[in-house]
PDB file of C-alpha atoms in Angstrom:
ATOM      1  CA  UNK A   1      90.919  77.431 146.453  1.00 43.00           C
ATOM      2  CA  UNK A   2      87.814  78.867 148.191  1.00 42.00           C
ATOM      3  CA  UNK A   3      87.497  82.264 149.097  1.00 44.00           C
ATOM      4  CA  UNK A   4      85.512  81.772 152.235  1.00 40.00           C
ATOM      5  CA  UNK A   5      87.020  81.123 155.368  1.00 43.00           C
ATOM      6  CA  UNK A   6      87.476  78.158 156.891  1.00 40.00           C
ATOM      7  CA  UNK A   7      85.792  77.409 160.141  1.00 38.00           C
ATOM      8  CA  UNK A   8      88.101  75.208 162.394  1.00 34.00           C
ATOM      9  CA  UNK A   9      87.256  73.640 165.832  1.00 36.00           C
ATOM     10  CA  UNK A  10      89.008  70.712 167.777  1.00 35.00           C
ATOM     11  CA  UNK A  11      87.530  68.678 170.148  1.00 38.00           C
ATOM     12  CA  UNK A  12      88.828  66.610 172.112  1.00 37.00           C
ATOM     13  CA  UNK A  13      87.163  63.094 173.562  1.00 43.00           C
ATOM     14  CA  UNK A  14      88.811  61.745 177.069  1.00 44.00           C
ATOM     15  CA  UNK A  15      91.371  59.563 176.914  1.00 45.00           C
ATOM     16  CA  UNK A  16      91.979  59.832 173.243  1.00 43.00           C
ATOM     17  CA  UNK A  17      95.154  60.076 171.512  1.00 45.00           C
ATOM     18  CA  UNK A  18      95.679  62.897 170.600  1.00 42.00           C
ATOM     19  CA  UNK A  19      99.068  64.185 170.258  1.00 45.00           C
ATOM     20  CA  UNK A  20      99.287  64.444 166.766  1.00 46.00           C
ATOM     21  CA  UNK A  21      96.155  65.653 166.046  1.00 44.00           C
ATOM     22  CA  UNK A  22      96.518  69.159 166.996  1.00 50.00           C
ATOM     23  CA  UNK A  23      99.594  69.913 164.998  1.00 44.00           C
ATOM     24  CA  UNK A  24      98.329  68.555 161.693  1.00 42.00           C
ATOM     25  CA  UNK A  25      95.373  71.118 162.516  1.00 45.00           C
ATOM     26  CA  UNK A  26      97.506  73.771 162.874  1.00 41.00           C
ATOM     27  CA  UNK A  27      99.082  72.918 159.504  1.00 40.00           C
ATOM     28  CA  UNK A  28      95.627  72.672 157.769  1.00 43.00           C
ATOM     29  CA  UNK A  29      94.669  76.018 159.169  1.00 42.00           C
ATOM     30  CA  UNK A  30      97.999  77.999 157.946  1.00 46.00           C
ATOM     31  CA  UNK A  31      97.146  76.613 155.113  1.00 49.00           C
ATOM     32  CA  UNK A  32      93.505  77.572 154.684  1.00 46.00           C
ATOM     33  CA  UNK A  33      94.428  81.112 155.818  1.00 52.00           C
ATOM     34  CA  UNK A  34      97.158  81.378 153.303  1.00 47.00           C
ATOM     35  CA  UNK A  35      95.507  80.949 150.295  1.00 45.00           C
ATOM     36  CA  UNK A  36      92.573  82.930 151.593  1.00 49.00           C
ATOM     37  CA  UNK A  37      95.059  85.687 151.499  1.00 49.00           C
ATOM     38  CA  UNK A  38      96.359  85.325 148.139  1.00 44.00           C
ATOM     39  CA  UNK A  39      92.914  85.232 146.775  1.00 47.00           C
ATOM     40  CA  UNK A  40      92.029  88.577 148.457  1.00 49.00           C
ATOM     41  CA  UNK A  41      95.407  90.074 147.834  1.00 45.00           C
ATOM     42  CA  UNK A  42      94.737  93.452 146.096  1.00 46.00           C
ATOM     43  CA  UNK A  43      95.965  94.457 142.291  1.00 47.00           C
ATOM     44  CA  UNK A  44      99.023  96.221 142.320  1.00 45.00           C
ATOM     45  CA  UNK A  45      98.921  99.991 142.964  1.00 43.00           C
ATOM     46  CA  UNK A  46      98.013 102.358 139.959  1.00 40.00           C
ATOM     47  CA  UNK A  47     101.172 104.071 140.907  1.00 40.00           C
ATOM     48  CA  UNK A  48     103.050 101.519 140.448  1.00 38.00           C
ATOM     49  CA  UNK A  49     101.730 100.661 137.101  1.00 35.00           C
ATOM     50  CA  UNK A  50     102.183 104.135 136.108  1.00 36.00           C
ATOM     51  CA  UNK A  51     105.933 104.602 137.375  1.00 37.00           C
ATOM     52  CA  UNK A  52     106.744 100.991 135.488  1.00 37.00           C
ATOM     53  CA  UNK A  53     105.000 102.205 132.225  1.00 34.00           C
ATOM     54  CA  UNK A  54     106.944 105.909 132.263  1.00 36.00           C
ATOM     55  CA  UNK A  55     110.141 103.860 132.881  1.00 32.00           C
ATOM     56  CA  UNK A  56     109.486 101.650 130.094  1.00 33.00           C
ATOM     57  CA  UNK A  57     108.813 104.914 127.636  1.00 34.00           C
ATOM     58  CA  UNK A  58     111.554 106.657 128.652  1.00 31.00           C
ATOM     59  CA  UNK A  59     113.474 104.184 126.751  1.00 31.00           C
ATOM     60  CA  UNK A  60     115.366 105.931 123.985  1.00 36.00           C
ATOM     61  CA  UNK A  61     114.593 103.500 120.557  1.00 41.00           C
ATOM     62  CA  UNK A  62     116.873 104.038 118.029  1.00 49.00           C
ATOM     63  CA  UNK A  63     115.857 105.199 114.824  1.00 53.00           C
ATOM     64  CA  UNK A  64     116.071 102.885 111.893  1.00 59.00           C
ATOM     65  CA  UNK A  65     118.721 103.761 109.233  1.00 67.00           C
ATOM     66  CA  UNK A  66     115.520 104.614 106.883  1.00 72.00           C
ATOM     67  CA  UNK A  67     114.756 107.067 109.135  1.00 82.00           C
ATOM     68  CA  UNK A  68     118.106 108.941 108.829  1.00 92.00           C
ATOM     69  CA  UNK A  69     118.460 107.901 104.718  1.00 92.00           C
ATOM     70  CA  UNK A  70     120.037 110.577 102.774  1.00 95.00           C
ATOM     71  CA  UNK A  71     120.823 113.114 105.878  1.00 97.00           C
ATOM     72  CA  UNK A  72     124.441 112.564 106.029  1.00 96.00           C
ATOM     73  CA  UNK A  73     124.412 113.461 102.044  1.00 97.00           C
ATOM     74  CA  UNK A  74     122.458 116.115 102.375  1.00 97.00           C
ATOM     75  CA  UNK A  75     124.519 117.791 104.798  1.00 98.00           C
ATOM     76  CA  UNK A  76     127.759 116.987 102.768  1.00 97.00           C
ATOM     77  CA  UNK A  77     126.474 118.541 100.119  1.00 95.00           C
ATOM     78  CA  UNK A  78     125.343 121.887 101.809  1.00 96.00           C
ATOM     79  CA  UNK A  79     129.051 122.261 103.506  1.00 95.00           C
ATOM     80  CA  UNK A  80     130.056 121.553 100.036  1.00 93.00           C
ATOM     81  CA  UNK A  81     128.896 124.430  98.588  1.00 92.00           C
ATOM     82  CA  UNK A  82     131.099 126.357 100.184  1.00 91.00           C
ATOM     83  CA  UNK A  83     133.544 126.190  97.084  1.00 78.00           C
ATOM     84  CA  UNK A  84     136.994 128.416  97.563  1.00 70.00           C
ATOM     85  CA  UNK A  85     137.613 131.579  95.169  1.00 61.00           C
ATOM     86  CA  UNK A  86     135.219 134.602  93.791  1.00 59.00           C
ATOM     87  CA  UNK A  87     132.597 131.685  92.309  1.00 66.00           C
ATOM     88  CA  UNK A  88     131.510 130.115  95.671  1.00 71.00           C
ATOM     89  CA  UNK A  89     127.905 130.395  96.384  1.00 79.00           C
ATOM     90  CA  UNK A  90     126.891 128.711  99.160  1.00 88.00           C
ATOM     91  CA  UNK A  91     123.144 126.871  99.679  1.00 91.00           C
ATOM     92  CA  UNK A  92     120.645 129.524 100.841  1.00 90.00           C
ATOM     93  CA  UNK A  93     116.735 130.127 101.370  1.00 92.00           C
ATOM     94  CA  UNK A  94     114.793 127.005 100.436  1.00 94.00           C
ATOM     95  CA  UNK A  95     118.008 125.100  99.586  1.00 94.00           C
ATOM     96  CA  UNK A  96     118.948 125.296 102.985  1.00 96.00           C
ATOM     97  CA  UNK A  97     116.049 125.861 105.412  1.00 97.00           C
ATOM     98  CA  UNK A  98     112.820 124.308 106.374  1.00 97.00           C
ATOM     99  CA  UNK A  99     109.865 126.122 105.875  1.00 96.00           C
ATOM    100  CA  UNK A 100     109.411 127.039 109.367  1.00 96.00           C
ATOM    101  CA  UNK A 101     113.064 128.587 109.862  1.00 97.00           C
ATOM    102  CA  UNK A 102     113.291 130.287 106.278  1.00 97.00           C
ATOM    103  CA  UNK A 103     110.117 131.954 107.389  1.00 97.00           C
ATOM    104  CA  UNK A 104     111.822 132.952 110.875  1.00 97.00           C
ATOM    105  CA  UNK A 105     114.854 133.967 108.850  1.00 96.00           C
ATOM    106  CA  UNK A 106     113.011 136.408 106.207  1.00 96.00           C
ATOM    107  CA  UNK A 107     111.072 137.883 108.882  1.00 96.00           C
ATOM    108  CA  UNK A 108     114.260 138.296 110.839  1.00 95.00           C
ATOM    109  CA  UNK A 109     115.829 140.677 107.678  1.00 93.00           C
ATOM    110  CA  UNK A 110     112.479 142.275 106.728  1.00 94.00           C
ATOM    111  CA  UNK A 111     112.771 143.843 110.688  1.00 93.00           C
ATOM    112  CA  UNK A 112     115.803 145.097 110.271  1.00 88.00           C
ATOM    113  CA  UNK A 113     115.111 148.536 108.985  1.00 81.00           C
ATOM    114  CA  UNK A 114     117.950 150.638 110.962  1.00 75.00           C
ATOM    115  CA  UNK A 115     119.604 148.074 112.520  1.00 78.00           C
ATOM    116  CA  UNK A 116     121.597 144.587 111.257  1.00 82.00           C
ATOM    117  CA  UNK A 117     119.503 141.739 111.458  1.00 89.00           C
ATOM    118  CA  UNK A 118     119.281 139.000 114.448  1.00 91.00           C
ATOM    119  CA  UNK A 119     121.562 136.509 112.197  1.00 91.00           C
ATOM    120  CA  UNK A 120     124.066 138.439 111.139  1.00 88.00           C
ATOM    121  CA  UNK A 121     126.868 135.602 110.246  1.00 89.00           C
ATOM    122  CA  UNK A 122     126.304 132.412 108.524  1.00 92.00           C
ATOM    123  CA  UNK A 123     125.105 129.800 111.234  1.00 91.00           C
ATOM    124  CA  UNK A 124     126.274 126.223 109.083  1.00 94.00           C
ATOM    125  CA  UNK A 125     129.600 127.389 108.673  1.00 92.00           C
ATOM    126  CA  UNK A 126     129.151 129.459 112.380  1.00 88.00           C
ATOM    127  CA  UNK A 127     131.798 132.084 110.649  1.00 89.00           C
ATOM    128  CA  UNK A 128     131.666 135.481 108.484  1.00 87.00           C
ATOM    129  CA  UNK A 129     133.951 134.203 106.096  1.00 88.00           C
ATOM    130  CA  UNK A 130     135.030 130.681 105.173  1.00 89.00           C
ATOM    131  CA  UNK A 131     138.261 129.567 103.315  1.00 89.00           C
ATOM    132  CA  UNK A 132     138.865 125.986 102.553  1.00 88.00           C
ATOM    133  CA  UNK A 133     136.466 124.441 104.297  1.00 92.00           C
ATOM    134  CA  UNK A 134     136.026 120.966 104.354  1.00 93.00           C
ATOM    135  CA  UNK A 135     134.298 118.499 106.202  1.00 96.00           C
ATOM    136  CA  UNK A 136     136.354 116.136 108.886  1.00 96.00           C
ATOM    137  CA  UNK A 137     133.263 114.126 109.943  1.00 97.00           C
ATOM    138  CA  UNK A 138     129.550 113.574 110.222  1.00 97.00           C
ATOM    139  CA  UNK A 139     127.379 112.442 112.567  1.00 96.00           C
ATOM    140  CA  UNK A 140     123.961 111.821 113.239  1.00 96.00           C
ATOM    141  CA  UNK A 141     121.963 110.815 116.348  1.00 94.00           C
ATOM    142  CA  UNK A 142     118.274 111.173 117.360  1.00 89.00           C
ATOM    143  CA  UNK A 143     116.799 113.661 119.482  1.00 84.00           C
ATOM    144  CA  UNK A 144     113.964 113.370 122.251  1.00 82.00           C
ATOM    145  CA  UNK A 145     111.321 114.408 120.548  1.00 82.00           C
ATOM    146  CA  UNK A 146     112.590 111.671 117.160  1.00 83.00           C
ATOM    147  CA  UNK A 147     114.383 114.773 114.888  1.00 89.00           C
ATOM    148  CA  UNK A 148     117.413 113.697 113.412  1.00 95.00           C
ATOM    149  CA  UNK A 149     120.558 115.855 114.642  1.00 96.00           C
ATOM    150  CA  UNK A 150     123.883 116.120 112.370  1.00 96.00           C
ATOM    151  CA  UNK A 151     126.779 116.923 114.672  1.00 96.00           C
ATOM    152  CA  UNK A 152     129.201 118.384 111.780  1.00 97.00           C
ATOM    153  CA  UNK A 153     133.218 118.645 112.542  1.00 97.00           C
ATOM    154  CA  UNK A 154     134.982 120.815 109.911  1.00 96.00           C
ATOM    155  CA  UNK A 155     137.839 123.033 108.773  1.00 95.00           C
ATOM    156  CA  UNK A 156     137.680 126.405 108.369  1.00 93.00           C
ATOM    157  CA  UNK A 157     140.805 128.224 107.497  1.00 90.00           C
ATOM    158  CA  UNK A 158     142.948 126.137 109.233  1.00 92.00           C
ATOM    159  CA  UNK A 159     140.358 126.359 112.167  1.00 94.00           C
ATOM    160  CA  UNK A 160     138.930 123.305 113.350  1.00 95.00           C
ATOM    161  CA  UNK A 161     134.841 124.248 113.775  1.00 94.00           C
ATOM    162  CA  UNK A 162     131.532 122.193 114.910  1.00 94.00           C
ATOM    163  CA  UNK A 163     128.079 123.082 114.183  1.00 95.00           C
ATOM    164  CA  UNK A 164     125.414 120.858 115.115  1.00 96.00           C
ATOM    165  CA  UNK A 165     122.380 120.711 113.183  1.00 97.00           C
ATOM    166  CA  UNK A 166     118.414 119.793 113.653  1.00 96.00           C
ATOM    167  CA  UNK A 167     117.518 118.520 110.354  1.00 97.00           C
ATOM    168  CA  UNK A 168     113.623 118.047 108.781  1.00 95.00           C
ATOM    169  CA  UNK A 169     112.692 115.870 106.271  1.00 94.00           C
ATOM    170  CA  UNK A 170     110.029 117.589 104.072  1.00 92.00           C
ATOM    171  CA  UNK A 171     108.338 117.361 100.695  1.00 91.00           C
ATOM    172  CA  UNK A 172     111.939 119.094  98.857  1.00 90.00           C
ATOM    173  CA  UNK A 173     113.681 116.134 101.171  1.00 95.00           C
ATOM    174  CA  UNK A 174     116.265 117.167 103.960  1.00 97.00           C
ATOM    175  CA  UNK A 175     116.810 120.784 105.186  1.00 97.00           C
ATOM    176  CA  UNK A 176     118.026 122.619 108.466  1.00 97.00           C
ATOM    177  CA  UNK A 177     115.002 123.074 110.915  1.00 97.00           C
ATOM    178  CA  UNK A 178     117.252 124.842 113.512  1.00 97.00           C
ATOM    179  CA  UNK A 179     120.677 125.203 114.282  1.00 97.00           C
ATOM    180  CA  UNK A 180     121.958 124.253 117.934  1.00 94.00           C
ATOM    181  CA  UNK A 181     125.540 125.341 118.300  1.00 87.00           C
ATOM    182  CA  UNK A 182     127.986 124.232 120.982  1.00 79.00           C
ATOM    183  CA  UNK A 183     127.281 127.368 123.679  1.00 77.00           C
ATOM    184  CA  UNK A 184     124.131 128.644 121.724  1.00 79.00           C
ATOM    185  CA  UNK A 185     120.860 128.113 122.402  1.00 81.00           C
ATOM    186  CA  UNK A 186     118.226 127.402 119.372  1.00 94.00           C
ATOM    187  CA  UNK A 187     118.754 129.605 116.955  1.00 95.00           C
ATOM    188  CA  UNK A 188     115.001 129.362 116.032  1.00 96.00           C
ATOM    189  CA  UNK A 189     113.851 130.483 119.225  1.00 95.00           C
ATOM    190  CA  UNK A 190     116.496 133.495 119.238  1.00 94.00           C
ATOM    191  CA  UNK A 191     115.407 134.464 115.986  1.00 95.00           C
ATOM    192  CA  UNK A 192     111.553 134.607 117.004  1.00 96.00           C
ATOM    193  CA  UNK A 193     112.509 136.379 119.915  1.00 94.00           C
ATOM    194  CA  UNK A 194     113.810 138.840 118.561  1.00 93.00           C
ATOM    195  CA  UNK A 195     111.220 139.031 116.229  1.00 95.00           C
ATOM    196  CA  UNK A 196     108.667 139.327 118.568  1.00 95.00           C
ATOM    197  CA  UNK A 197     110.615 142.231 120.425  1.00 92.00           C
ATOM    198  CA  UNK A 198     110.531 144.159 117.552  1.00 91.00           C
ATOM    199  CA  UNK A 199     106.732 143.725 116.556  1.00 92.00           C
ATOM    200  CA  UNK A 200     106.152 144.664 120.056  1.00 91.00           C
ATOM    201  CA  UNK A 201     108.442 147.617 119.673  1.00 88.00           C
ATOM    202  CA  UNK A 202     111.267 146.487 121.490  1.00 85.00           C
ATOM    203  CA  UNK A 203     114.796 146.533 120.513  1.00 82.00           C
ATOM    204  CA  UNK A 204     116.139 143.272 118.931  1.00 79.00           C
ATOM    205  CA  UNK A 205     117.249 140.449 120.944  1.00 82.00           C
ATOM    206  CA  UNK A 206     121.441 140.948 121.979  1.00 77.00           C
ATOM    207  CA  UNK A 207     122.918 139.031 119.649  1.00 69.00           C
ATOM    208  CA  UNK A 208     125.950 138.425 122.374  1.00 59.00           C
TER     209      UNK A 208
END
């Protein structure tokens, strides 16, 4: 349909019929002037593009199972390790932690010269001392930013416990990046909090 607009005049002769003629004119002209208006009509707005494209990535896609392979055994295996009696040794240092947090950790103890260090209890089993401890349930879900989270519901000493965990997949395979404890914030950021405090010569972050 042309884009120009249509240039419409009616004349009428004397004595001429014309009773119809002016309504079918009127018709052609809505017409005209309609499709004139759909060929001008402007692109949508860039907001709106922008508002349907953020809506559309805010989408949470959930992770394949490869993504999450071997997680849940991984963490079965670290609560695990928490054998009962004198021989228990439980996963620690590189068994346990990423790179990033063991760093955090180490730095965290090498602080502490006259004072206990930021992480003064065990964060997987969230106690000081465990006694048969066993795990009720595992489960794992993905995060914002794609990290794979193990929410971990288990026994200890009778006591029914939960400790969720931010797990990293690295070269050694699975290990704790952070540790994100029902009414605690990230443990990593604590920890390099505190840190910081004390290369600044502050005190130590309160551990309460």
């Amino acid at each position: 349909m042309a884009a120009r607009r249509a240039r419409f005049s009616l004349r009428i002769e004397p004595e001429t019929p014309v009773m119809r003629l002016p309504f079918v004119a009127v018709v052609c002209c809505l017409g005209l002037m309609a499709c004139e208006r759909a060929a001008e009509a402007p692109p949508p707005k860039a907001a709106t593009l922008i508002a349907q494209t953020e809506s559309q990535a805010a989408v949470q896609v959930v992770a394949p199972p490869s993504a999450t392979e071997g997680a849940e055994a991984f963490v079965r295996a670290l609560y695990a390790s928490y054998a009962d009696g004198d021989d228990a040794r439980p996963w620690s240092g590189e068994q346990v932690w990423s790179p990033r947090m063991h760093a955090l950790i180490r730095r965290d103890a090498e602080l502490a010269t006259e004072d206990l260090p930021y992480l003064d209890a065990d964060p997987i089993c969230n106690c000081q001392d465990w006694e048969r401890l066993s795990v009720r349930a595992v489960t794992l879900a993905t995060a914002h930013d794609g990290a794979v989270v193990a929410t971990v519901r288990f026994v200890n000493a009778g006591e029914d416990k939960t400790s969720v965990l931010k797990l990293e997949r690295g070269r050694l395979g699975w290990r704790v990046d952070d540790v994100l404890n029902p009414g605690y914030p990230s443990l990593a950021e604590n920890i390099a909090a505190s840190n910081a405090r004390i290369e600044a010569g502050g005190k130590a972050l309160d551990r309460d």
